[in-house]
Amino acid sequence: MVDLKKQEEEKKQDDPLDELARVMTGGIKRWEKVMYPMIVGFIILAIYGFYLIYNVTKDMHQITNNMVVMTRAVVTMTNTINQKMNQVDHQMGAINIHMDKMNSNMSAVKEMNPNIAAMTDSIKEMSSNVQAMNQSMYQMNHSIYSMVNSTNAMSSNLGELNSNISAPLNSINSVMPWSMMPGGGSKAPPNYR
């Protein structure tokens, strides 16, 4: 009988502990239902964020490379146009000299024939048109130089932007799963300044 009383007393003492263990286990299971999906969602969002950052740095690098290529093309085009403009300017100068000689020759002939007077006026008008064309060529040449300077400034600014974005994100790129693959990872971007 004494043993039965002891067992009942021990059973009563164990009941609150068992109940506490059951309550704690139930609470933990409820939290598991909430926490595991949240952890999976966070991991998916983190991977997507790293993917976006990687693509942004890659695109900025490509834009900078394309700007350098475009700047070289514009410089080559400008040099070619400058050569052609210099040739045209030289030829226009020669035409002006010939026009002046023709004008002086026409003045002498004009006294002999009145029809030549009208022709002389046409030649003078043509000479002024050639001078206006020379002025237009000069302005076009100046505009092309301005365009080259603007393109060079754009290329420099994009190179700076690329290095400003790429440098801090290199550590993030090295965490990416594909950074171990050939061609991936964090290579220092070239400085295009």
Short mmCIF file of C-alpha atoms in Angstrom, two decimals:
data_model
loop_
_atom_site.label_atom_id
_atom_site.label_comp_id
_atom_site.label_asym_id
_atom_site.label_seq_id
_atom_site.Cartn_x
_atom_site.Cartn_y
_atom_site.Cartn_z
CA MET A 1 0.00 0.00 0.00
CA VAL A 2 2.87 2.30 0.78
CA ASP A 3 4.28 1.54 -2.65
CA LEU A 4 0.98 2.48 -4.28
CA LYS A 5 0.94 5.83 -2.47
CA LYS A 6 4.51 6.53 -3.51
CA GLN A 7 3.71 5.68 -7.12
CA GLU A 8 0.64 7.93 -7.10
CA GLU A 9 2.64 10.81 -5.62
CA GLU A 10 5.40 10.34 -8.20
CA LYS A 11 2.75 10.17 -10.94
CA LYS A 12 1.24 13.47 -9.75
CA GLN A 13 4.70 15.08 -9.75
CA ASP A 14 5.47 13.79 -13.25
CA ASP A 15 2.14 15.03 -14.72
CA PRO A 16 2.99 18.77 -14.64
CA LEU A 17 6.41 18.09 -16.18
CA ASP A 18 4.84 15.92 -18.89
CA GLU A 19 2.26 18.59 -19.58
CA LEU A 20 4.95 21.30 -19.75
CA ALA A 21 6.94 19.12 -22.16
CA ARG A 22 3.85 18.57 -24.31
CA VAL A 23 3.02 22.29 -24.37
CA MET A 24 6.62 23.18 -25.26
CA THR A 25 6.70 20.55 -28.01
CA GLY A 26 3.42 21.87 -29.45
CA GLY A 27 4.73 25.45 -29.42
CA ILE A 28 7.95 24.42 -31.13
CA LYS A 29 6.01 22.54 -33.81
CA ARG A 30 3.83 25.61 -34.46
CA TRP A 31 6.95 27.79 -34.81
CA GLU A 32 8.51 25.23 -37.16
CA LYS A 33 5.47 25.58 -39.44
CA VAL A 34 6.09 29.33 -39.62
CA MET A 35 9.89 29.55 -39.53
CA TYR A 36 10.84 26.98 -42.18
CA PRO A 37 8.79 28.63 -44.97
CA MET A 38 10.16 32.03 -43.91
CA ILE A 39 13.75 30.74 -44.10
CA VAL A 40 13.13 29.19 -47.53
CA GLY A 41 11.54 32.45 -48.75
CA PHE A 42 14.47 34.49 -47.44
CA ILE A 43 16.98 32.19 -49.16
CA ILE A 44 15.08 32.50 -52.47
CA LEU A 45 14.97 36.32 -52.17
CA ALA A 46 18.68 36.47 -51.29
CA ILE A 47 19.63 34.34 -54.30
CA TYR A 48 17.47 36.52 -56.57
CA GLY A 49 19.07 39.68 -55.13
CA PHE A 50 22.57 38.34 -55.77
CA TYR A 51 21.52 37.40 -59.30
CA LEU A 52 20.21 40.92 -59.98
CA ILE A 53 23.37 42.56 -58.59
CA TYR A 54 25.54 40.26 -60.69
CA ASN A 55 23.59 41.16 -63.86
CA VAL A 56 23.74 44.90 -63.12
CA THR A 57 27.53 44.83 -62.72
CA LYS A 58 27.89 42.70 -65.86
CA ASP A 59 25.67 45.11 -67.87
CA MET A 60 27.59 48.15 -66.60
CA HIS A 61 30.85 46.50 -67.68
CA GLN A 62 29.43 45.83 -71.16
CA ILE A 63 28.14 49.42 -71.44
CA THR A 64 31.58 50.76 -70.55
CA ASN A 65 33.27 48.51 -73.12
CA ASN A 66 30.75 49.59 -75.78
CA MET A 67 31.32 53.26 -74.93
CA VAL A 68 35.07 52.80 -75.38
CA VAL A 69 34.49 51.16 -78.78
CA MET A 70 32.06 53.92 -79.74
CA THR A 71 34.55 56.61 -78.67
CA ARG A 72 37.25 55.04 -80.83
CA ALA A 73 34.85 54.87 -83.78
CA VAL A 74 33.86 58.53 -83.33
CA VAL A 75 37.51 59.59 -83.08
CA THR A 76 38.33 57.65 -86.27
CA MET A 77 35.31 59.16 -88.01
CA THR A 78 36.31 62.65 -86.84
CA ASN A 79 39.85 62.22 -88.12
CA THR A 80 38.54 61.03 -91.49
CA ILE A 81 36.07 63.90 -91.71
CA ASN A 82 38.79 66.37 -90.72
CA GLN A 83 41.02 65.09 -93.52
CA LYS A 84 38.18 65.40 -96.02
CA MET A 85 37.29 68.87 -94.71
CA ASN A 86 40.90 69.99 -95.04
CA GLN A 87 40.95 68.71 -98.62
CA VAL A 88 37.67 70.49 -99.39
CA ASP A 89 38.95 73.66 -97.71
CA HIS A 90 42.16 73.50 -99.73
CA GLN A 91 40.21 73.02 -102.94
CA MET A 92 37.83 75.86 -102.06
CA GLY A 93 40.83 78.12 -101.49
CA ALA A 94 42.14 77.18 -104.93
CA ILE A 95 38.70 77.86 -106.42
CA ASN A 96 38.65 81.30 -104.76
CA ILE A 97 42.05 82.12 -106.24
CA HIS A 98 40.86 81.03 -109.67
CA MET A 99 37.66 83.06 -109.25
CA ASP A 100 39.67 86.17 -108.43
CA LYS A 101 41.82 85.63 -111.52
CA MET A 102 38.67 85.10 -113.59
CA ASN A 103 37.16 88.29 -112.16
CA SER A 104 40.22 90.31 -113.08
CA ASN A 105 40.30 88.74 -116.54
CA MET A 106 36.58 89.39 -116.97
CA SER A 107 37.04 93.02 -116.02
CA ALA A 108 39.40 93.41 -118.92
CA VAL A 109 37.09 91.52 -121.28
CA LYS A 110 33.99 93.28 -119.93
CA GLU A 111 35.02 96.52 -121.48
CA MET A 112 35.13 94.80 -124.85
CA ASN A 113 31.79 92.93 -124.64
CA PRO A 114 28.68 94.02 -122.58
CA ASN A 115 27.34 90.41 -122.26
CA ILE A 116 30.33 89.49 -120.20
CA ALA A 117 29.17 91.95 -117.47
CA ALA A 118 26.24 89.68 -116.61
CA MET A 119 28.56 86.69 -116.54
CA THR A 120 30.93 88.51 -114.17
CA ASP A 121 28.08 89.19 -111.75
CA SER A 122 27.17 85.47 -111.80
CA ILE A 123 30.76 84.53 -111.05
CA LYS A 124 30.86 86.97 -108.13
CA GLU A 125 27.66 85.47 -106.76
CA MET A 126 29.12 81.99 -107.16
CA SER A 127 32.26 83.10 -105.31
CA SER A 128 30.20 84.39 -102.36
CA ASN A 129 28.28 81.09 -102.32
CA VAL A 130 31.56 79.16 -102.15
CA GLN A 131 32.67 81.31 -99.21
CA ALA A 132 29.37 80.60 -97.42
CA MET A 133 29.93 76.90 -98.07
CA ASN A 134 33.42 77.20 -96.56
CA GLN A 135 31.90 78.77 -93.45
CA SER A 136 29.34 75.95 -93.18
CA MET A 137 32.10 73.34 -93.46
CA TYR A 138 34.02 75.07 -90.67
CA GLN A 139 30.94 75.06 -88.42
CA MET A 140 30.32 71.37 -89.16
CA ASN A 141 33.94 70.58 -88.31
CA HIS A 142 33.55 72.44 -85.00
CA SER A 143 30.32 70.54 -84.20
CA ILE A 144 32.06 67.20 -84.81
CA TYR A 145 34.86 68.17 -82.41
CA SER A 146 32.23 69.03 -79.79
CA MET A 147 30.56 65.65 -80.35
CA VAL A 148 33.87 63.83 -79.86
CA ASN A 149 34.53 65.71 -76.62
CA SER A 150 31.03 64.88 -75.35
CA THR A 151 31.46 61.20 -76.24
CA ASN A 152 34.83 61.10 -74.47
CA ALA A 153 33.25 62.66 -71.37
CA MET A 154 30.38 60.14 -71.51
CA SER A 155 32.83 57.25 -71.80
CA SER A 156 34.83 58.53 -68.85
CA ASN A 157 31.69 58.99 -66.73
CA LEU A 158 30.43 55.49 -67.57
CA GLY A 159 33.84 54.03 -66.73
CA GLU A 160 33.72 55.81 -63.36
CA LEU A 161 30.15 54.59 -62.78
CA ASN A 162 31.20 51.04 -63.64
CA SER A 163 34.11 51.12 -61.21
CA ASN A 164 31.93 52.72 -58.51
CA ILE A 165 29.30 50.00 -58.87
CA SER A 166 31.62 47.05 -59.53
CA ALA A 167 34.18 47.68 -56.81
CA PRO A 168 31.78 47.44 -53.80
CA LEU A 169 29.88 44.53 -55.35
CA ASN A 170 32.95 42.37 -56.05
CA SER A 171 32.62 40.88 -52.58
CA ILE A 172 28.99 40.02 -53.32
CA ASN A 173 29.95 38.51 -56.68
CA SER A 174 32.50 36.26 -54.98
CA VAL A 175 29.68 34.79 -52.85
CA MET A 176 27.65 33.84 -55.91
CA PRO A 177 27.49 30.09 -56.60
CA TRP A 178 28.77 30.52 -60.17
CA SER A 179 31.80 32.57 -59.05
CA MET A 180 33.79 29.33 -58.93
CA MET A 181 33.02 28.65 -62.60
CA PRO A 182 35.45 29.72 -65.36
CA GLY A 183 34.72 33.25 -66.47
CA GLY A 184 32.70 34.03 -63.30
CA GLY A 185 33.67 35.61 -60.04
CA SER A 186 35.01 38.99 -59.17
CA LYS A 187 37.50 40.29 -61.66
CA ALA A 188 38.58 43.84 -61.08
CA PRO A 189 37.03 46.04 -63.80
CA PRO A 190 39.45 47.89 -66.05
CA ASN A 191 39.83 51.57 -65.36
CA TYR A 192 38.72 53.58 -68.43
CA ARG A 193 39.51 57.03 -67.12
#
